[in-house]
Backbone as numpy.savetxt, mean C-alpha at the origin, in Angstrom:
# Nx Ny Nz CAx CAy CAz Cx Cy Cz
-23.35 -33.03 -11.97 -24.20 -31.83 -11.97 -23.33 -30.59 -11.97
-23.69 -29.64 -12.81 -22.92 -28.41 -12.90 -23.63 -27.31 -12.12
-22.90 -26.61 -11.32 -23.47 -25.51 -10.54 -23.40 -24.24 -11.37
-24.54 -23.71 -11.78 -24.57 -22.52 -12.62 -24.45 -21.29 -11.74
-23.23 -20.95 -11.44 -23.03 -19.84 -10.50 -21.66 -19.24 -10.73
-21.59 -17.95 -10.83 -20.31 -17.26 -11.00 -20.20 -16.18 -9.95
-19.12 -16.19 -9.23 -18.93 -15.17 -8.21 -18.78 -13.79 -8.83
-19.33 -12.81 -8.17 -19.15 -11.43 -8.59 -17.94 -10.86 -7.85
-17.03 -10.27 -8.59 -15.85 -9.68 -7.95 -16.30 -8.44 -7.19
-16.14 -8.48 -5.88 -16.57 -7.36 -5.07 -15.72 -6.13 -5.34
-16.33 -4.98 -5.20 -15.63 -3.72 -5.47 -14.88 -3.26 -4.24
-13.99 -4.13 -3.75 -13.16 -3.72 -2.63 -12.09 -2.78 -3.15
-11.86 -1.69 -2.44 -10.69 -0.87 -2.74 -9.53 -1.48 -1.96
-8.40 -1.61 -2.61 -7.22 -2.06 -1.88 -6.92 -1.07 -0.78
-6.41 -1.55 0.33 -6.11 -0.67 1.45 -5.21 0.46 0.99
-5.58 1.68 1.28 -4.78 2.82 0.85 -3.40 2.76 1.46
-2.43 3.04 0.64 -1.06 3.04 1.13 -0.88 4.18 2.11
-0.24 3.95 3.24 -0.03 5.04 4.17 0.99 6.01 3.62
1.17 7.09 4.32 2.16 8.06 3.89 3.51 7.38 3.82
4.36 7.90 2.96 5.69 7.30 2.79 6.34 7.17 4.15
7.00 6.07 4.37 7.65 5.84 5.66 8.79 6.82 5.85
8.79 7.49 6.98 9.87 8.41 7.29 11.05 7.63 7.86
12.23 8.19 7.72 13.38 7.59 8.37 13.24 7.85 9.85
13.01 6.80 10.61 12.62 6.99 12.00 13.75 7.51 12.88
14.97 7.58 12.36 16.03 8.16 13.15 15.99 9.69 13.11
15.24 10.23 12.15 15.13 11.69 12.04 14.29 12.22 13.18
14.53 13.45 13.58 13.84 14.04 14.72 12.66 14.88 14.25
11.46 14.54 14.69 10.30 15.33 14.36 10.16 16.52 15.29
10.68 16.41 16.50 10.54 17.48 17.47 11.80 18.34 17.49
11.64 19.64 17.66 12.81 20.51 17.70 13.70 20.16 18.87
14.99 20.26 18.67 15.93 19.97 19.74 16.11 21.17 20.65
16.54 20.91 21.83 16.82 21.96 22.81 17.91 22.87 22.25
17.62 24.14 22.19 18.56 25.08 21.61 19.90 25.06 22.32
19.88 24.75 23.62 21.12 24.75 24.40 22.08 23.67 23.93
21.56 22.63 23.29 22.40 21.52 22.84 22.95 21.76 21.44
22.54 22.87 20.81 22.93 23.17 19.45 24.11 24.15 19.42
24.68 24.37 18.22 25.72 25.38 18.10 25.22 26.72 18.64
26.15 27.56 19.09 25.77 28.83 19.71 24.98 29.70 18.75
23.96 30.32 19.28 23.10 31.22 18.52 23.14 32.60 19.13
23.00 33.60 18.28 22.84 34.96 18.80 21.43 35.07 19.36
21.16 36.14 20.08 19.83 36.33 20.66 18.78 36.37 19.57
19.06 37.09 18.48 18.09 37.19 17.37 17.86 35.82 16.73
18.93 35.06 16.57 18.80 33.73 15.97 17.99 32.81 16.87
18.28 32.86 18.16 17.56 32.02 19.11 16.08 32.34 19.14
15.76 33.64 19.10 14.35 34.06 19.09 13.65 33.57 17.82
14.36 33.62 16.72 13.77 33.18 15.44 13.51 31.66 15.47
14.48 30.91 16.00 14.31 29.46 16.10 13.15 29.12 17.03
13.06 29.82 18.13 11.97 29.58 19.08 10.62 29.86 18.44
10.57 30.93 17.67 9.32 31.29 16.98 8.95 30.20 15.97
9.95 29.68 15.27 9.70 28.60 14.30 9.18 27.36 15.01
9.80 26.99 16.12 9.38 25.80 16.85 7.95 25.90 17.35
7.54 27.11 17.74 6.21 27.31 18.32 5.14 27.61 17.28
5.53 27.76 16.02 4.55 28.06 14.97 3.48 26.97 14.91
2.25 27.38 14.69 1.12 26.45 14.76 0.98 25.54 13.55
1.44 26.00 12.39 1.26 25.21 11.18 2.60 24.93 10.50
2.58 23.91 9.66 3.79 23.57 8.91 4.16 24.71 7.96
3.15 25.33 7.39 3.40 26.45 6.47 4.15 27.58 7.18
3.73 27.88 8.41 4.40 28.93 9.18 5.82 28.51 9.55
5.99 27.25 9.94 7.32 26.76 10.28 8.26 26.85 9.07
7.75 26.43 7.89 8.55 26.48 6.68 8.94 27.92 6.34
7.98 28.83 6.46 8.24 30.24 6.16 9.34 30.79 7.07
9.25 30.49 8.35 10.22 31.00 9.32 11.58 30.32 9.15
11.59 29.04 8.85 12.85 28.34 8.63 13.59 28.89 7.42
12.84 29.13 6.35 13.44 29.69 5.14 13.95 31.11 5.40
13.19 31.87 6.17 13.62 33.22 6.54 14.94 33.17 7.32
15.09 32.17 8.18 16.30 32.05 8.99 17.54 31.88 8.11
17.49 30.94 7.16 18.69 30.69 6.36 19.02 31.86 5.44
18.01 32.66 5.12 18.25 33.84 4.28 18.78 35.01 5.11
18.25 35.15 6.31 18.62 36.28 7.17 19.95 36.06 7.88
20.19 34.81 8.29 21.42 34.51 9.04 22.31 33.58 8.21
22.77 34.08 7.11 23.54 33.28 6.17 24.86 32.78 6.74
25.41 33.51 7.69 26.70 33.12 8.26 26.58 31.90 9.17
25.40 31.64 9.65 25.21 30.49 10.55 25.02 29.22 9.71
26.09 28.77 9.08 26.01 27.58 8.22 25.84 26.28 9.01
26.24 26.31 10.30 26.13 25.11 11.12 24.67 24.75 11.40
23.81 25.76 11.42 22.41 25.49 11.75 21.55 25.17 10.53
22.05 25.46 9.35 21.27 25.22 8.13 20.84 23.76 7.98
21.75 22.78 8.11 21.31 21.37 7.96 20.33 20.93 9.04
20.43 21.54 10.24 19.50 21.17 11.31 18.10 21.68 11.00
18.02 22.88 10.47 16.72 23.43 10.08 16.15 22.63 8.91
17.00 22.26 7.96 16.55 21.47 6.81 15.97 20.13 7.28
16.66 19.49 8.21 16.17 18.20 8.73 14.85 18.38 9.46
14.79 19.39 10.30 13.56 19.64 11.07 12.39 19.94 10.14
12.59 20.84 9.19 11.50 21.22 8.29 11.08 20.05 7.39
12.03 19.29 6.90 11.67 18.18 6.01 10.78 17.17 6.73
11.06 16.93 8.01 10.21 16.02 8.78 8.85 16.62 9.09
8.82 17.91 9.38 7.54 18.58 9.62 6.68 18.54 8.35
7.29 18.79 7.22 6.56 18.76 5.95 6.07 17.36 5.65
6.92 16.39 5.91 6.53 14.99 5.68 5.29 14.63 6.49
5.18 15.13 7.70 4.06 14.77 8.58 2.81 15.62 8.37
2.88 16.58 7.45 1.70 17.40 7.13 0.62 16.51 6.52
-0.61 16.60 7.04 -1.70 15.73 6.59 -2.41 16.28 5.35
-2.46 17.59 5.20 -3.13 18.20 4.05 -2.21 18.11 2.83
-2.61 17.36 1.79 -1.72 17.19 0.64 -1.39 18.49 -0.09
-2.34 19.42 -0.13 -2.08 20.70 -0.80 -1.03 21.49 -0.02
-1.21 21.57 1.30 -0.24 22.28 2.14 1.11 21.59 2.10
1.11 20.26 2.02 2.37 19.51 1.97 3.14 19.85 0.70
2.44 19.84 -0.43 3.09 20.14 -1.71 3.64 21.56 -1.71
2.84 22.51 -1.24 3.27 23.90 -1.23 4.52 24.09 -0.36
4.50 23.50 0.82 5.64 23.63 1.73 6.88 22.95 1.14
6.69 21.78 0.52 7.83 21.08 -0.09 8.43 21.89 -1.23
7.57 22.49 -2.04 8.07 23.32 -3.15 8.84 24.52 -2.64
8.35 25.14 -1.58 9.05 26.28 -0.98 10.41 25.85 -0.43
10.42 24.70 0.21 11.67 24.15 0.75 12.69 23.94 -0.37
12.25 23.31 -1.45 13.15 23.00 -2.57 13.73 24.27 -3.19
12.89 25.30 -3.27 13.35 26.56 -3.85 14.40 27.24 -2.97
14.26 27.10 -1.65 15.16 27.79 -0.72 16.40 26.97 -0.39
16.22 25.68 -0.18 17.35 24.82 0.19 17.94 24.23 -1.10
18.85 24.96 -1.67 19.36 24.64 -3.00 20.78 24.08 -3.01
21.27 23.71 -1.85 22.60 23.09 -1.79 22.48 21.61 -2.15
23.57 21.00 -2.63 23.52 19.58 -3.04 22.92 18.67 -1.97
21.95 17.89 -2.38 21.33 16.92 -1.48 20.20 17.45 -0.64
20.06 18.76 -0.52 19.02 19.31 0.36 17.62 19.05 -0.17
17.41 19.27 -1.44 16.07 19.09 -2.01 15.59 17.65 -1.85
16.53 16.71 -1.93 16.15 15.29 -1.83 15.56 14.95 -0.46
15.86 15.77 0.55 15.32 15.51 1.88 13.80 15.60 1.90
13.25 16.40 1.00 11.81 16.64 1.03 11.09 16.08 -0.20
11.85 15.51 -1.15 11.21 14.98 -2.37 10.19 13.88 -2.05
10.48 12.94 -1.11 9.45 11.95 -0.79 8.15 12.59 -0.29
8.27 13.66 0.49 7.07 14.35 0.97 6.32 15.00 -0.19
7.05 15.57 -1.13 6.42 16.18 -2.31 5.66 15.13 -3.11
6.30 14.00 -3.36 5.65 12.92 -4.11 4.42 12.42 -3.36
4.55 12.27 -2.05 3.43 11.82 -1.22 2.28 12.79 -1.29
2.58 14.09 -1.27 1.53 15.09 -1.37 0.80 15.01 -2.69
1.54 14.79 -3.76 0.91 14.64 -5.08 0.02 13.40 -5.11
0.52 12.29 -4.58 -0.25 11.05 -4.57 -1.56 11.23 -3.81
-1.45 11.74 -2.58 -2.65 11.89 -1.75 -3.58 12.99 -2.23
-3.05 13.88 -3.06 -3.90 14.91 -3.66 -4.46 14.50 -5.01
-4.18 13.27 -5.43 -4.72 12.77 -6.70 -4.01 13.30 -7.93
-2.84 13.89 -7.76 -2.09 14.43 -8.89 -1.04 13.40 -9.34
-1.50 12.40 -10.06 -0.63 11.27 -10.36 0.37 11.57 -11.47
0.04 12.45 -12.40 1.03 12.82 -13.41 2.23 13.46 -12.74
1.98 14.37 -11.81 3.06 15.04 -11.10 3.82 14.06 -10.21
3.07 13.17 -9.54 3.70 12.21 -8.64 4.65 11.28 -9.39
4.20 10.75 -10.52 5.05 9.83 -11.27 6.20 10.55 -11.97
5.98 11.79 -12.35 7.06 12.58 -12.95 8.17 12.83 -11.93
7.78 13.29 -10.75 8.76 13.52 -9.69 9.38 12.20 -9.22
8.55 11.16 -9.18 9.05 9.86 -8.75 10.12 9.32 -9.68
9.92 9.48 -10.97 10.90 9.02 -11.95 12.26 9.70 -11.74
12.22 11.02 -11.53 13.47 11.77 -11.32 14.14 11.38 -10.00
13.33 11.18 -8.98 13.88 10.86 -7.65 14.47 9.46 -7.63
13.73 8.48 -8.15 14.19 7.09 -8.13 15.43 6.91 -9.01
15.60 7.77 -10.02 16.78 7.68 -10.89 18.07 7.82 -10.10
18.02 8.58 -9.00 19.21 8.77 -8.17 19.07 8.14 -6.79
17.91 7.52 -6.52 17.68 6.86 -5.23 17.00 5.52 -5.49
17.68 4.69 -6.24 17.08 3.43 -6.71 16.68 2.51 -5.57
17.29 2.67 -4.40 17.00 1.77 -3.28 15.99 2.35 -2.28
15.32 3.43 -2.65 14.32 3.99 -1.75 13.04 3.17 -1.86
12.95 2.15 -1.04 11.84 1.21 -1.10 10.52 1.88 -0.74
10.55 2.88 0.14 9.32 3.51 0.58 8.63 4.27 -0.56
9.41 5.01 -1.32 8.85 5.76 -2.45 8.40 4.80 -3.54
9.22 3.80 -3.86 8.85 2.84 -4.89 7.58 2.09 -4.52
7.48 1.66 -3.26 6.30 0.91 -2.82 5.04 1.77 -2.88
5.16 3.00 -2.42 3.98 3.87 -2.39 3.50 4.23 -3.79
4.43 4.55 -4.68 4.03 4.86 -6.06 3.42 3.64 -6.73
4.05 2.49 -6.56 3.54 1.28 -7.18 2.17 0.89 -6.67
2.01 0.92 -5.35 0.75 0.46 -4.78 -0.39 1.43 -5.06
-0.12 2.73 -4.94 -1.17 3.70 -5.26 -1.49 3.71 -6.74
-0.51 3.36 -7.57 -0.79 3.19 -8.99 -1.77 2.05 -9.22
-1.60 0.96 -8.48 -2.52 -0.17 -8.59 -3.94 0.25 -8.21
-4.05 1.07 -7.18 -5.38 1.55 -6.78 -6.08 2.26 -7.94
-5.33 3.08 -8.65 -5.91 3.80 -9.79 -6.27 2.85 -10.92
-5.41 1.88 -11.16 -5.69 0.89 -12.20 -6.96 0.11 -11.88
-7.10 -0.28 -10.61 -8.28 -1.05 -10.19 -9.55 -0.22 -10.33
-9.46 1.06 -10.01 -10.64 1.93 -10.11 -11.14 2.05 -11.54
-10.24 1.92 -12.50 -10.62 2.10 -13.90 -11.13 0.83 -14.56
-11.19 -0.26 -13.79 -11.77 -1.50 -14.30 -11.02 -2.05 -15.49
-11.75 -2.44 -16.51 -11.16 -3.09 -17.68 -10.17 -2.20 -18.42
-10.33 -0.89 -18.27 -9.42 0.03 -18.95 -8.17 0.32 -18.13
-8.11 -0.23 -16.93 -7.00 0.08 -16.04 -5.64 -0.29 -16.60
-5.57 -1.42 -17.30 -4.28 -1.88 -17.84 -3.73 -0.89 -18.86
-4.57 -0.02 -19.42 -4.14 0.95 -20.42 -3.78 2.31 -19.81
-3.92 2.42 -18.49 -3.60 3.69 -17.83 -2.15 4.06 -18.12
-1.90 5.33 -18.31 -0.57 5.78 -18.75 0.56 5.42 -17.78
0.20 5.25 -16.49 1.23 4.94 -15.50 1.21 3.47 -15.06
0.52 2.63 -15.83 0.39 1.22 -15.44 1.76 0.52 -15.43
2.55 0.74 -16.49 3.87 0.09 -16.55 4.79 0.59 -15.43
4.78 1.90 -15.21 5.62 2.45 -14.14 5.20 1.89 -12.79
3.88 1.76 -12.58 3.38 1.21 -11.32 3.91 -0.21 -11.11
3.87 -0.99 -12.17 4.37 -2.37 -12.09 5.87 -2.38 -11.82
6.61 -1.50 -12.49 8.07 -1.44 -12.29 8.40 -1.08 -10.85
7.67 -0.11 -10.29 7.93 0.30 -8.91 7.58 -0.83 -7.93
6.47 -1.51 -8.18 6.09 -2.63 -7.33 7.17 -3.72 -7.36
7.63 -4.03 -8.56 8.65 -5.08 -8.72 9.92 -4.71 -7.96
10.33 -3.44 -8.07 11.53 -2.99 -7.39 11.35 -3.04 -5.88
10.20 -2.57 -5.40 9.96 -2.57 -3.96 9.93 -3.98 -3.40
9.30 -4.90 -4.10 9.26 -6.30 -3.66 10.66 -6.88 -3.61
11.44 -6.59 -4.62 12.83 -7.08 -4.66 13.62 -6.59 -3.45
13.48 -5.31 -3.11 14.22 -4.74 -1.97 13.74 -5.35 -0.65
12.42 -5.56 -0.53 11.89 -6.13 0.70 12.27 -7.60 0.83
12.19 -8.34 -0.26 12.57 -9.75 -0.21 14.05 -9.92 0.14
14.87 -8.99 -0.33 16.30 -9.05 -0.02 16.62 -8.43 1.33
15.59 -7.93 2.00 15.75 -7.34 3.33 16.76 -6.18 3.32
16.65 -5.33 2.30 17.57 -4.20 2.17 17.07 -3.00 2.98
17.39 -3.01 4.22 16.98 -1.93 5.12 17.73 -0.64 4.79
17.00 0.47 4.58 17.68 1.76 4.37 18.57 2.10 5.56
19.67 2.72 5.27 20.71 2.94 6.27 20.21 3.63 7.53
19.38 4.65 7.41 18.97 5.43 8.58 17.67 4.94 9.22
17.18 3.80 8.78 15.92 3.29 9.30 16.18 2.30 10.43
15.48 2.50 11.53 15.67 1.61 12.67 15.16 0.20 12.35
15.84 -0.80 12.89 15.56 -2.18 12.56 14.14 -2.59 12.93
13.69 -2.18 14.11 12.34 -2.57 14.55 11.27 -2.03 13.62
11.43 -0.75 13.23 10.48 -0.15 12.28 10.53 -0.89 10.95
11.74 -1.16 10.49 11.90 -1.83 9.20 11.23 -3.20 9.19
11.43 -3.97 10.23 10.83 -5.31 10.29 9.31 -5.24 10.25
8.75 -4.27 10.99 7.29 -4.10 10.99 6.80 -3.69 9.61
7.50 -2.73 9.02 7.11 -2.27 7.68 7.19 -3.40 6.66
8.30 -4.12 6.70 8.51 -5.20 5.73 7.43 -6.28 5.85
7.16 -6.71 7.06 6.18 -7.78 7.27 4.76 -7.33 6.96
4.49 -6.05 7.12 3.15 -5.53 6.86 2.91 -5.28 5.38
3.92 -4.79 4.69 3.68 -4.32 3.33 4.16 -5.23 2.22
5.00 -6.20 2.53 5.36 -7.16 1.49 4.12 -7.90 0.98
3.21 -8.38 1.85 2.00 -9.02 1.31 1.12 -8.06 0.52
1.09 -6.77 0.92 0.30 -5.79 0.18 0.86 -5.60 -1.23
2.18 -5.63 -1.34 2.80 -5.45 -2.64 2.61 -6.69 -3.51
2.67 -7.88 -2.90 2.32 -9.09 -3.65 0.87 -8.97 -4.16
0.01 -8.48 -3.28 -1.38 -8.31 -3.66 -1.50 -7.34 -4.84
-0.76 -6.24 -4.77 -0.79 -5.27 -5.85 -0.32 -5.86 -7.16
0.76 -6.65 -7.12 1.23 -7.32 -8.33 0.17 -8.28 -8.86
-0.50 -8.96 -7.94 -1.55 -9.88 -8.34 -2.69 -9.17 -9.06
-3.06 -8.00 -8.55 -4.12 -7.21 -9.19 -3.72 -6.82 -10.60
-2.49 -6.36 -10.77 -2.03 -5.96 -12.10 -2.10 -7.13 -13.08
-1.65 -8.30 -12.64 -1.69 -9.47 -13.52 -3.13 -9.91 -13.79
-4.00 -9.75 -12.80 -5.40 -10.13 -12.98 -6.06 -9.23 -14.03
-5.70 -7.94 -14.03 -6.31 -7.02 -15.00 -5.85 -7.32 -16.43
-4.68 -7.96 -16.56 -4.21 -8.34 -17.89 -4.50 -9.80 -18.20
-5.36 -10.40 -17.36 -5.86 -11.77 -17.57 -4.76 -12.84 -17.47
-3.70 -12.51 -16.74 -2.66 -13.51 -16.45 -3.02 -14.17 -15.11
-4.10 -14.93 -15.16 -4.73 -15.43 -13.94 -3.86 -16.37 -13.13
-3.18 -17.27 -13.79 -2.36 -18.25 -13.06 -1.25 -17.56 -12.28
-0.58 -16.59 -12.92 0.49 -15.86 -12.25 -0.06 -14.99 -11.12
-1.22 -14.40 -11.38 -1.82 -13.54 -10.35 -2.19 -14.37 -9.13
-2.67 -15.60 -9.35 -3.04 -16.46 -8.23 -1.82 -16.77 -7.36
-0.69 -17.01 -7.99 0.54 -17.29 -7.24 0.88 -16.13 -6.30
0.71 -14.92 -6.78 1.04 -13.75 -5.96 0.02 -13.54 -4.85
-1.26 -13.79 -5.15 -2.27 -13.68 -4.09 -2.03 -14.75 -3.02
-1.58 -15.92 -3.44 -1.25 -16.97 -2.48 -0.05 -16.57 -1.61
0.91 -15.87 -2.20 2.04 -15.36 -1.41 1.53 -14.36 -0.37
0.66 -13.45 -0.82 0.10 -12.46 0.10 -0.69 -13.14 1.20
-1.45 -14.16 0.83 -2.24 -14.92 1.79 -1.35 -15.59 2.83
-0.18 -16.05 2.40 0.74 -16.70 3.32 1.20 -15.77 4.43
1.29 -14.48 4.13 1.66 -13.48 5.13 0.46 -13.06 5.97
-0.68 -12.86 5.30 -1.87 -12.36 5.99 -3.11 -13.10 5.50
-3.50 -14.17 6.18 -4.65 -14.97 5.74 -6.00 -14.33 6.03
-6.00 -13.11 6.60 -7.26 -12.44 6.92 -7.52 -11.22 6.04
-6.65 -10.95 5.09 -6.84 -9.79 4.23 -8.02 -10.05 3.28
-9.03 -9.21 3.36 -10.27 -9.46 2.63 -10.08 -9.32 1.12
-9.28 -8.35 0.70 -9.04 -8.19 -0.74 -8.35 -9.41 -1.32
-7.32 -9.89 -0.64 -6.63 -11.10 -1.10 -7.59 -12.29 -1.15
-8.38 -12.47 -0.11 -9.33 -13.58 -0.08 -10.35 -13.46 -1.20
-10.81 -12.25 -1.46 -11.80 -12.04 -2.50 -11.27 -12.45 -3.86
-10.03 -12.09 -4.15 -9.45 -12.46 -5.43 -9.22 -13.97 -5.51
-8.77 -14.58 -4.43 -8.56 -16.02 -4.44 -9.88 -16.78 -4.64
-10.94 -16.30 -4.00 -12.26 -16.91 -4.21 -12.64 -16.82 -5.68
-12.49 -15.63 -6.26 -12.89 -15.42 -7.64 -12.08 -16.25 -8.62
-10.76 -16.29 -8.41 -9.89 -17.05 -9.32 -10.18 -18.54 -9.22
-10.30 -19.04 -7.99 -10.60 -20.47 -7.81 -11.96 -20.83 -8.40
-12.90 -19.91 -8.27 -14.22 -20.16 -8.84 -14.15 -20.22 -10.37
-13.33 -19.35 -10.96 -13.16 -19.39 -12.41 -12.54 -20.73 -12.83
-11.60 -21.20 -12.04 -10.97 -22.49 -12.33 -11.98 -23.62 -12.22
-12.84 -23.54 -11.20 -13.87 -24.57 -11.03 -14.83 -24.55 -12.21
-15.28 -23.36 -12.60 -16.25 -23.25 -13.68 -15.68 -23.81 -14.98
-14.39 -23.56 -15.22 -13.76 -24.08 -16.44 -13.76 -25.61 -16.44
-13.46 -26.20 -15.28 -13.45 -27.67 -15.17 -14.87 -28.23 -15.30
-15.83 -27.55 -14.69 -17.21 -28.02 -14.76 -17.74 -27.98 -16.19
-17.40 -26.90 -16.89 -17.83 -26.79 -18.29 -17.18 -27.86 -19.16
-15.91 -28.14 -18.88 -15.21 -29.17 -19.64 -15.82 -30.55 -19.38
-16.21 -30.77 -18.12 -16.86 -32.04 -17.78 -18.18 -32.19 -18.53
-18.95 -31.11 -18.62 -20.24 -31.16 -19.31 -20.06 -31.56 -20.77
-18.92 -31.18 -21.33 -18.65 -31.51 -22.75 -18.13 -32.93 -22.92
-17.17 -33.29 -22.02 -16.47 -34.56 -22.22 -16.99 -35.71 -21.35
-17.68 -35.39 -20.27 -18.27 -36.40 -19.40 -17.25 -37.41 -18.86
-16.06 -36.95 -18.55 -15.03 -37.83 -18.00 -15.04 -37.73 -16.48
-15.03 -38.89 -15.81 -15.10 -38.89 -14.36 -13.91 -38.18 -13.72
-12.75 -38.26 -14.38 -11.56 -37.60 -13.85 -11.77 -36.08 -13.78
-12.47 -35.53 -14.75 -12.76 -34.10 -14.77 -13.72 -33.73 -13.64
-14.69 -34.61 -13.38 -15.61 -34.37 -12.27 -14.84 -34.34 -10.95
-13.92 -35.28 -10.79 -13.12 -35.32 -9.55 -12.29 -34.05 -9.39
-11.69 -33.60 -10.48 -10.90 -32.35 -10.43 -11.79 -31.16 -10.10
-12.99 -31.14 -10.66 -13.91 -30.02 -10.41 -14.31 -29.98 -8.94
-14.56 -31.14 -8.36 -14.96 -31.19 -6.96 -13.81 -30.77 -6.03
-12.59 -31.17 -6.38 -11.43 -30.73 -5.59 -11.32 -29.21 -5.65
-11.55 -28.66 -6.84 -11.47 -27.20 -6.98 -12.62 -26.52 -6.23
-13.80 -27.13 -6.23 -14.91 -26.58 -5.47 -14.58 -26.54 -3.98
-13.92 -27.59 -3.51 -13.52 -27.61 -2.09 -12.56 -26.46 -1.78
-11.71 -26.12 -2.75 -10.79 -24.99 -2.56 -11.58 -23.68 -2.47
-12.58 -23.54 -3.34 -13.44 -22.35 -3.28 -14.14 -22.26 -1.93
-14.66 -23.38 -1.48 -15.36 -23.43 -0.19 -14.44 -23.00 0.94
-13.22 -23.48 0.91 -12.27 -23.14 1.97 -11.98 -21.65 2.00
-11.73 -21.06 0.84 -11.46 -19.62 0.80 -12.70 -18.81 1.17
-13.88 -19.29 0.77 -15.12 -18.60 1.15 -15.32 -18.63 2.67
-15.05 -19.77 3.28 -15.18 -19.87 4.74 -14.22 -18.90 5.42
-13.02 -18.80 4.89 -12.04 -17.85 5.44 -12.52 -16.41 5.26
-13.11 -16.13 4.11 -13.60 -14.78 3.83 -14.76 -14.41 4.76
-15.65 -15.36 5.00 -16.75 -15.11 5.95 -16.18 -14.82 7.33
-15.22 -15.62 7.76 -14.61 -15.43 9.07 -13.90 -14.09 9.17
-13.22 -13.68 8.09 -12.46 -12.43 8.09 -13.35 -11.19 8.11
-14.58 -11.30 7.59 -15.48 -10.15 7.51 -16.53 -10.16 8.62
-16.56 -11.20 9.42 -17.56 -11.33 10.49 -17.36 -10.24 11.55
-18.44 -9.54 11.88 -18.40 -8.57 12.97 -17.90 -7.20 12.59
-17.49 -6.99 11.36 -17.03 -5.67 10.91 -18.20 -4.96 10.23
-18.67 -3.88 10.86 -19.86 -3.19 10.34 -19.64 -2.64 8.94
-18.41 -2.31 8.61 -18.13 -1.77 7.28 -18.17 -2.85 6.21
-18.08 -4.11 6.62 -18.01 -5.20 5.66 -19.25 -6.09 5.70
-20.35 -5.57 6.22 -21.59 -6.36 6.29 -22.04 -6.82 4.91
-22.09 -5.95 3.89 -22.50 -6.43 2.56 -21.59 -7.53 2.02
-20.29 -7.36 2.23 -19.35 -8.39 1.76 -19.55 -9.69 2.51
-19.73 -9.60 3.82 -19.94 -10.79 4.63 -21.20 -11.53 4.19
-22.26 -10.78 3.91 -23.52 -11.37 3.46 -23.33 -12.11 2.14
-22.61 -11.47 1.21 -22.39 -12.10 -0.09 -21.54 -13.35 0.05
-20.49 -13.27 0.84 -19.64 -14.44 1.04 -20.44 -15.59 1.67
-21.29 -15.26 2.65 -22.10 -16.29 3.30 -23.04 -16.96 2.31
-23.71 -16.15 1.49 -24.64 -16.69 0.50 -23.91 -17.62 -0.47
-22.73 -17.20 -0.91 -21.97 -18.00 -1.85 -21.48 -19.30 -1.20
-21.03 -19.18 0.05 -20.57 -20.37 0.77 -21.71 -21.36 0.94
-22.88 -20.87 1.34 -24.03 -21.76 1.55 -24.42 -22.48 0.26
-24.38 -21.74 -0.84 -24.76 -22.36 -2.11 -23.81 -23.50 -2.48
-22.53 -23.26 -2.34 -21.56 -24.29 -2.65 -21.62 -25.44 -1.64
-21.69 -25.10 -0.36 -21.64 -26.14 0.68 -22.88 -27.04 0.61
-24.04 -26.44 0.35 -25.27 -27.23 0.23 -25.19 -28.20 -0.94
-24.54 -27.75 -2.01 -24.39 -28.64 -3.17 -23.39 -29.76 -2.87
-22.30 -29.39 -2.21 -21.21 -30.36 -1.96 -21.52 -31.27 -0.79
-22.10 -30.70 0.26 -22.38 -31.48 1.48 -23.80 -31.17 1.96
-24.80 -31.72 1.33 -26.20 -31.41 1.68 -26.50 -31.70 3.15
-27.25 -30.77 3.77 -27.69 -30.97 5.14 -26.60 -30.89 6.19
-25.50 -30.25 5.87 -24.36 -30.18 6.80 -24.10 -28.73 7.25
-25.14 -28.02 7.59 -25.01 -26.60 7.98 -24.11 -26.43 9.20
-24.21 -27.35 10.14 -23.40 -27.25 11.36 -21.92 -27.40 11.03
-21.59 -28.30 10.12 -20.19 -28.49 9.71 -19.67 -27.25 8.99
-20.56 -26.62 8.18 -20.17 -25.40 7.47 -19.81 -24.30 8.47
-20.65 -24.14 9.50 -20.38 -23.12 10.51 -19.11 -23.43 11.28
-18.88 -24.70 11.53 -17.66 -25.10 12.25 -16.43 -24.73 11.43
-16.52 -24.86 10.09 -15.40 -24.49 9.24 -15.13 -23.00 9.32
-16.19 -22.21 9.33 -16.04 -20.75 9.46 -15.41 -20.42 10.81
-15.92 -21.03 11.85 -15.42 -20.76 13.21 -13.94 -21.10 13.33
-13.53 -22.14 12.64 -12.13 -22.56 12.72 -11.19 -21.47 12.21
-11.68 -20.66 11.26 -10.82 -19.65 10.64 -10.96 -18.26 11.28
-11.79 -18.13 12.28 -11.90 -16.81 12.93 -10.66 -16.52 13.76
-10.32 -15.26 13.83 -9.16 -14.86 14.64 -9.43 -15.19 16.08
-8.44 -15.77 16.73 -8.58 -16.14 18.14 -8.26 -14.96 19.05
């Protein structure tokens, strides 16, 4: 018997990539002036005013004023650059972030200074939906910072989000290839455990373990949009190995396995070979397992009630066909996969 049923791919948005990871050794808070090189009274007052400024825009304005007004104090210039670059990086408003980064770049024109704030500029463009600008700046930045995994990962993953939003036309998006290239590079760096020099080990380990599966997921989405289903499944399975509760990963695995089942079922209807029926049932069991996991992963989350309902309906339809009258066993399978 062939089950006439095709799963609908849910319109899950992939989890938005967080802001680019900052080098956690950098100081977000101003340092005690007493611990810094000697300042004149006017310089100290200016620094204090900058530290107490309420907004990043005000801090940037005052910091830039300092290096212009007190040009002889070259010892304090890199400290202000470091402080402002971190303040700009932590700005939540993408428009304000871009504006402050651009002002910083215009003022801090010594070798290497602009690069301190380029990740923040790219991040501001990404979060502001300005992807042409983000990928343009990203290309220039990565050309001289090939090992910056944070920028590569963020550009690649946010590119996937845009590709997914565009549906069938996503693979033709102008930045699709660049998104894939950045994802590939970021995965390579994470798999090789290439920790950036100034990044603390604990932060790096957390970042790597959290985002490597997300990047596998992103690669899987790209391959799925180009109908390279077998390869995409391998990547979703990698992501699943890291995080078996990620709903997007589970959704794709359910859909891909269901497509595989339907292909076997259709082939059986044509050829009527018992071996094909056996293969189809094994594949159905795989669909059931992923559906049970998806139900467990979405249970109790108010934001995922529609998804949970759909997964439950699909699971019941398959389970009733495969194991009639075994509702209690079906629930036990779901319970087994719930987070403890």
